[in-house]
mmCIF file of C-alpha atoms in Angstrom:
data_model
loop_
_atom_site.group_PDB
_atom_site.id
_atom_site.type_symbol
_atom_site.label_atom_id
_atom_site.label_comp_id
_atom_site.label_asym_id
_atom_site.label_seq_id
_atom_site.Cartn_x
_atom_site.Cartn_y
_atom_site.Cartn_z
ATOM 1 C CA UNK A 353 -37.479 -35.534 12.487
ATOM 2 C CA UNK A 354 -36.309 -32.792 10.575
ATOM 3 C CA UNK A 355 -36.090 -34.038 7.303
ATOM 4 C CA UNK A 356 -40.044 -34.720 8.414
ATOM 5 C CA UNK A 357 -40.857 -31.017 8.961
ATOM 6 C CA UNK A 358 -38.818 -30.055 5.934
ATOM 7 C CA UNK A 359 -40.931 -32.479 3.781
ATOM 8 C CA UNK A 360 -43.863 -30.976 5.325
ATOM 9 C CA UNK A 361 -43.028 -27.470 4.888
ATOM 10 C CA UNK A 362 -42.245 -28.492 1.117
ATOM 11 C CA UNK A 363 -45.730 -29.666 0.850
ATOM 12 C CA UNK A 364 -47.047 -26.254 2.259
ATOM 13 C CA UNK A 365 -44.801 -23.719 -0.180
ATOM 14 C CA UNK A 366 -46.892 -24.705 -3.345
ATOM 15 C CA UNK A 367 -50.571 -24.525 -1.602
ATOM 16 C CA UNK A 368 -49.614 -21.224 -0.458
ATOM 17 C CA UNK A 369 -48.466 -19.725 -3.600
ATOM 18 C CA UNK A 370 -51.588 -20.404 -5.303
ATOM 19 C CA UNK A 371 -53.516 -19.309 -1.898
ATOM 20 C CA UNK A 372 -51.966 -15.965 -1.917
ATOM 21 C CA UNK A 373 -52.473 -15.789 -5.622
ATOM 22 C CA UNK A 374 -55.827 -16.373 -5.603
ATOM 23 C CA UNK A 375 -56.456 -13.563 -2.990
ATOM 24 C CA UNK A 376 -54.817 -11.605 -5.296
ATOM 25 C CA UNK A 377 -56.788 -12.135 -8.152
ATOM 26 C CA UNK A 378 -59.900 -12.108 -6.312
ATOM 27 C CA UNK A 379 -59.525 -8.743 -4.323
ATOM 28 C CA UNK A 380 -58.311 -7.191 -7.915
ATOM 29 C CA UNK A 381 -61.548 -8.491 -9.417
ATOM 30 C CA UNK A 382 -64.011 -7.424 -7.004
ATOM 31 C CA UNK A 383 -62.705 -4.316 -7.118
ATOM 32 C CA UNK A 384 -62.624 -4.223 -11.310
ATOM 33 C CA UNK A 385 -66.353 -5.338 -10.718
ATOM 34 C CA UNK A 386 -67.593 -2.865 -8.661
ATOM 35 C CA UNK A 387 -66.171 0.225 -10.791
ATOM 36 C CA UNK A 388 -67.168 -1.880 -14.364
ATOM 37 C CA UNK A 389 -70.498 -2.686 -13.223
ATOM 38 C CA UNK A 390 -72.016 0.545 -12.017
ATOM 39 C CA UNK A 391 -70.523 2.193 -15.156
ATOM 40 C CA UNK A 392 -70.395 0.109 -17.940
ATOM 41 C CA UNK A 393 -67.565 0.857 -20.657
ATOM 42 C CA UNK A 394 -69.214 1.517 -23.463
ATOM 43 C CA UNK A 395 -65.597 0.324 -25.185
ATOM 44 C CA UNK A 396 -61.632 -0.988 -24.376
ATOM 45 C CA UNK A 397 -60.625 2.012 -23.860
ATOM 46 C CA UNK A 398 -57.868 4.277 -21.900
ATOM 47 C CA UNK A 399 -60.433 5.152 -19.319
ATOM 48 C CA UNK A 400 -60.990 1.684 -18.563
ATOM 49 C CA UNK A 401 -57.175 0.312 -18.745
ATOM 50 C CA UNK A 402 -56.199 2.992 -16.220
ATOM 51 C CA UNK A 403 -58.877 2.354 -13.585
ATOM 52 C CA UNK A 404 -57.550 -1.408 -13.638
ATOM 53 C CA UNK A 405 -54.271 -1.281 -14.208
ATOM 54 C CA UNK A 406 -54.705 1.448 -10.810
ATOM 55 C CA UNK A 407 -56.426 -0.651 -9.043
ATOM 56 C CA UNK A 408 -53.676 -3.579 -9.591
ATOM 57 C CA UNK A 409 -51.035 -1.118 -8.749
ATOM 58 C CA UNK A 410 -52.293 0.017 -5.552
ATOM 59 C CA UNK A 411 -53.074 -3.933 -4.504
ATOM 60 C CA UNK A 412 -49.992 -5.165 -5.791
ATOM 61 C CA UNK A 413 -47.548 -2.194 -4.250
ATOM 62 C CA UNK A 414 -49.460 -3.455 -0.870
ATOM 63 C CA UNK A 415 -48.701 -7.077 -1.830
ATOM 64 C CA UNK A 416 -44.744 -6.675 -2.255
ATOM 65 C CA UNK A 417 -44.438 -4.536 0.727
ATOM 66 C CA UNK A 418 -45.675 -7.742 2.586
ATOM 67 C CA UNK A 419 -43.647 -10.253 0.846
ATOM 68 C CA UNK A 420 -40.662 -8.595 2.266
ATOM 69 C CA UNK A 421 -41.887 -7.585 5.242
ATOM 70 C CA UNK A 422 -39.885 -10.774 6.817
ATOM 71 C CA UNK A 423 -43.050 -11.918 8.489
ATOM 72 C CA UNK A 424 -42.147 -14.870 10.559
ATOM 73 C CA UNK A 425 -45.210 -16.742 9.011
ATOM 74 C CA UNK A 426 -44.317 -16.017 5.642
ATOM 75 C CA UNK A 427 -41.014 -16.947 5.654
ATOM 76 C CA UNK A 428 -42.065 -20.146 7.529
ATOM 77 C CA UNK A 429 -44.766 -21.035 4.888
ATOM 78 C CA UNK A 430 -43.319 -19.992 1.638
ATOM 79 C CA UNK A 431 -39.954 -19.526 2.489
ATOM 80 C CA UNK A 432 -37.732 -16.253 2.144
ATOM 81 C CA UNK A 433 -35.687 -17.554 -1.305
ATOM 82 C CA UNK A 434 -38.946 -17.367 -2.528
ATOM 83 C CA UNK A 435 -40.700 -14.380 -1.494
ATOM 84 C CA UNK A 436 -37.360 -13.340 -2.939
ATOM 85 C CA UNK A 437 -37.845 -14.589 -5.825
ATOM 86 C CA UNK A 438 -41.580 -13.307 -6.271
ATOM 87 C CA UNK A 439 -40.593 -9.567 -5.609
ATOM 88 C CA UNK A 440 -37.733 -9.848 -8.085
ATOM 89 C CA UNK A 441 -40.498 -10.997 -10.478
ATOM 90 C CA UNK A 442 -43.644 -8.697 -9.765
ATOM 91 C CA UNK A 443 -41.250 -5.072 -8.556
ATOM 92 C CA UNK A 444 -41.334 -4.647 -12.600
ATOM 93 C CA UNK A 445 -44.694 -5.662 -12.709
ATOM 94 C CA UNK A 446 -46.018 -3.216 -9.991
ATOM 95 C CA UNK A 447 -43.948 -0.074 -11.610
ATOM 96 C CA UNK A 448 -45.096 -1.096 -15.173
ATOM 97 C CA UNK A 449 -48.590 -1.299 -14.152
ATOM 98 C CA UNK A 450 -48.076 1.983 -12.248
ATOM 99 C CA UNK A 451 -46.798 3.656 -15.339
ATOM 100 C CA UNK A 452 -49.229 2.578 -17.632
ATOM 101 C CA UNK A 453 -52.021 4.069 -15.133
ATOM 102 C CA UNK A 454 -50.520 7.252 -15.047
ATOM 103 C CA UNK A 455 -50.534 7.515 -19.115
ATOM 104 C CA UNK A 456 -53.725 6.065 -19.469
ATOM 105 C CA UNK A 457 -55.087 7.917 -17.033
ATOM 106 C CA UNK A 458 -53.962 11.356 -18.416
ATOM 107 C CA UNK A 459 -54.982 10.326 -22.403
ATOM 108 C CA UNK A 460 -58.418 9.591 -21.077
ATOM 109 C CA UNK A 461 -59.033 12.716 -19.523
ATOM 110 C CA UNK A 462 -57.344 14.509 -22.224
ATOM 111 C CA UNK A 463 -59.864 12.754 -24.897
ATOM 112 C CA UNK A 464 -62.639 13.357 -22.135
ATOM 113 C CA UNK A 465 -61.813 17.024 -22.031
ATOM 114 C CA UNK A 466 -61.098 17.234 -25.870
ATOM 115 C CA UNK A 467 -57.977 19.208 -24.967
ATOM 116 C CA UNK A 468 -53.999 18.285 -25.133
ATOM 117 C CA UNK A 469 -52.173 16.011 -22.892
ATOM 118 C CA UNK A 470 -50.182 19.339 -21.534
ATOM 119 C CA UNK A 471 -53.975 21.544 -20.721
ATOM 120 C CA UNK A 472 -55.199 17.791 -19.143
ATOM 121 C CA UNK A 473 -52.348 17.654 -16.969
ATOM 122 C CA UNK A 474 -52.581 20.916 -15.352
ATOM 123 C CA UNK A 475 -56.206 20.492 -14.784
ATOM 124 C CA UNK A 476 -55.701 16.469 -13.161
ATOM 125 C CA UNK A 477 -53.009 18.167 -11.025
ATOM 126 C CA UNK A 478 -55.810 19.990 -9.008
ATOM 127 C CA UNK A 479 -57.277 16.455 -8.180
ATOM 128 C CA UNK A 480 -56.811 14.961 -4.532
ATOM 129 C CA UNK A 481 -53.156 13.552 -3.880
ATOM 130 C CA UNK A 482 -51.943 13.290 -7.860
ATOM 131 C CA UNK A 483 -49.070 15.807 -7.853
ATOM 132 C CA UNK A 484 -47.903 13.747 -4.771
ATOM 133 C CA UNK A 485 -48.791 10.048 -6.526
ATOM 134 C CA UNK A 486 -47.193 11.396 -9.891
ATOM 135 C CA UNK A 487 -44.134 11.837 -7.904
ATOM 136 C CA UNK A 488 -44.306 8.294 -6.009
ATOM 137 C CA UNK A 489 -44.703 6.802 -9.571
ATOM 138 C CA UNK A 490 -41.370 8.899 -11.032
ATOM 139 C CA UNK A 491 -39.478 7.600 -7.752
ATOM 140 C CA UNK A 492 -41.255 3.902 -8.129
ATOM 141 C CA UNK A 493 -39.665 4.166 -11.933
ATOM 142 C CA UNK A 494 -36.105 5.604 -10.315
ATOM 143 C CA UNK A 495 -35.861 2.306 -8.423
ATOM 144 C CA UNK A 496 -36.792 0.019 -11.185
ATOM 145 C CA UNK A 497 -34.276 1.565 -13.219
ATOM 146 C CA UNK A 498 -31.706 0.918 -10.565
ATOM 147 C CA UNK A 499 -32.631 -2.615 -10.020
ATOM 148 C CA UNK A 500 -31.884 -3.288 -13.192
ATOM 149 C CA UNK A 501 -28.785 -5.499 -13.486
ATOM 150 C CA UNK A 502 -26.687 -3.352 -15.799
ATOM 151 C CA UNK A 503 -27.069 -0.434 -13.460
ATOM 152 C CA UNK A 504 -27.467 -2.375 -10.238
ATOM 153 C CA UNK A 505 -23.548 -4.093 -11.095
ATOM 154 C CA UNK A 506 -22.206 -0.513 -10.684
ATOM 155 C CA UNK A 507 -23.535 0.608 -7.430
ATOM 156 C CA UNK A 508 -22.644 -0.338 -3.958
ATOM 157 C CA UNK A 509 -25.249 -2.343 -1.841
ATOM 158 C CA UNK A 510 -25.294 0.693 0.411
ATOM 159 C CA UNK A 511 -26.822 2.953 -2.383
ATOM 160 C CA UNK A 512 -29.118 0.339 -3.899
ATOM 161 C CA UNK A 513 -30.474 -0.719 -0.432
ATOM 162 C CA UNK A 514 -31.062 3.393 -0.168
ATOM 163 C CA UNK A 515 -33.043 3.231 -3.030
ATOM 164 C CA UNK A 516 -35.425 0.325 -2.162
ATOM 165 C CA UNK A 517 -36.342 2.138 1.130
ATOM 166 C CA UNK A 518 -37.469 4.715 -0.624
ATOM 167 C CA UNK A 519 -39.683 2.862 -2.258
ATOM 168 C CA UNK A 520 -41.740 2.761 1.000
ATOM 169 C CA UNK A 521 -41.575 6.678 0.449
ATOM 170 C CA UNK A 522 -43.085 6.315 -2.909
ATOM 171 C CA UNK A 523 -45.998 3.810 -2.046
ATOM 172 C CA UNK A 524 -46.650 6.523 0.574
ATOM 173 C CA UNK A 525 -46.800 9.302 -1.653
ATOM 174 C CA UNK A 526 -49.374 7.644 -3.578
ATOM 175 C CA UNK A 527 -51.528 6.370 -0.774
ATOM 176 C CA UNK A 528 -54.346 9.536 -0.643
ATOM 177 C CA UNK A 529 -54.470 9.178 -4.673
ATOM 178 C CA UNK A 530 -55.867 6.104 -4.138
ATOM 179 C CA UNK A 531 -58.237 6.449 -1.513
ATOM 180 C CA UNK A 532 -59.812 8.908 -3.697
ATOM 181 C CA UNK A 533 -59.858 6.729 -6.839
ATOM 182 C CA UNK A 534 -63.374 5.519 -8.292
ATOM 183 C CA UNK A 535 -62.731 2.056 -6.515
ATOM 184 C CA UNK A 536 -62.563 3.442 -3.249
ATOM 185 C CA UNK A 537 -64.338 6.985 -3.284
ATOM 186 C CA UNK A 538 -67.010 7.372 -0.962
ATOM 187 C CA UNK A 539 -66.727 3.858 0.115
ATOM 188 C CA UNK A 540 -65.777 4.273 3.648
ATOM 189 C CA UNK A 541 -65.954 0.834 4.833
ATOM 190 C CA UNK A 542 -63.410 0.221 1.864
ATOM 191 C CA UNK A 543 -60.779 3.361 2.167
ATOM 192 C CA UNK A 544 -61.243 2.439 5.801
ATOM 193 C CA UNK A 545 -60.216 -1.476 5.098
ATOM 194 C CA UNK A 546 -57.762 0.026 2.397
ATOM 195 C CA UNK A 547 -55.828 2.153 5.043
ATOM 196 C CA UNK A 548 -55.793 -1.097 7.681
ATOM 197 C CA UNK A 549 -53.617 -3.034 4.703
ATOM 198 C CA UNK A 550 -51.572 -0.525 4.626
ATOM 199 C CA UNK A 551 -50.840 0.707 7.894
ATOM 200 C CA UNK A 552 -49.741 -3.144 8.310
#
């Protein structure tokens, strides 16, 4: 009997990978499409990186928060080696798209503004919740560097653990940033939808 469920539940793992993937990729593209379409890019440029590598952030901070939340059904589906596994391989993802949103999004504004990356800067840091999501992205970094194995060897559990729940501090700090991004700005049914993922 339970070598029955178990070759059930081995049947389930894959469908759900690519299930959860695919909601991924979908929810990232709608949202790509609705800030693409209404305002064309004209070219690839920085302005257009940092709106989706933001938007992929923002999904994908909300998607590892959830693949360790320990959710019963998760951990039943997929299983927890790996959901494991998964945040050990998109964490540096996440950050790295985080980081490249932040410079992108700050060389954009500096070419829009025909002024230096220092004079854009001080002028972006008047904009709602960036100081605060600037901050969440140097802690986001902070962790990532910690994780890394080299660095990870030489610290007890109890310090690294500290570090990864602050990463719940620096998801937070970067929450109002995004509800007034271009995806999400004056979209309340959205930023309304957006705050329900997270608050779960």
């Amino acid at each position: 009997m339970t070598a029955i469920a178990h070759g059930r539940a081995r049947r389930i793992r894959p469908s759900a990978s690519w299930i959860l993937g695919l909601l991924m990729l979908g929810l990232v593209s709608a949202m790509v499409v609705g800030v693409v379409l209404p305002h064309p890019p004209r070219a690839f440029d920085a302005a257009l990186v940092a709106h989706v590598t933001g938007m992929a952030a923002g999904y994908g901070a909300a998607v590892m928060l959830l693949i360790m939340s320990r959710a019963p059904v998760l951990e039943r589906v997929v299983g927890a080696d790996k959901l494991a596994r998964w945040h050990g391989f998109a964490g540096p993802v996440v950050i790295g798209l985080a980081v490249a949103h932040s410079v992108t999004a700050l060389v954009a504004w500096a070419k829009v503004r025909g002024d230096g990356l220092w004079s854009a800067w001080l002028e972006m840091a008047s904009w709602p919740g960036l100081v605060t999501a600037a901050l969440g992205t140097g802690l986001l970094l902070a962790i990532g560097i910690a994780s890394a194995r080299s660095i990870r060897r030489r610290l007890s559990y109890e310090v690294w653990h500290l570090f990864h729940l602050l990463s719940y501090l620096a998801v937070g700090l970067g929450f109002t940033h995004q509800l007034a991004g271009p995806a999400l700005a004056g979209q309340r049914w959205l930023q309304i939808a957006w705050s329900l993922l997270y608050t779960y």
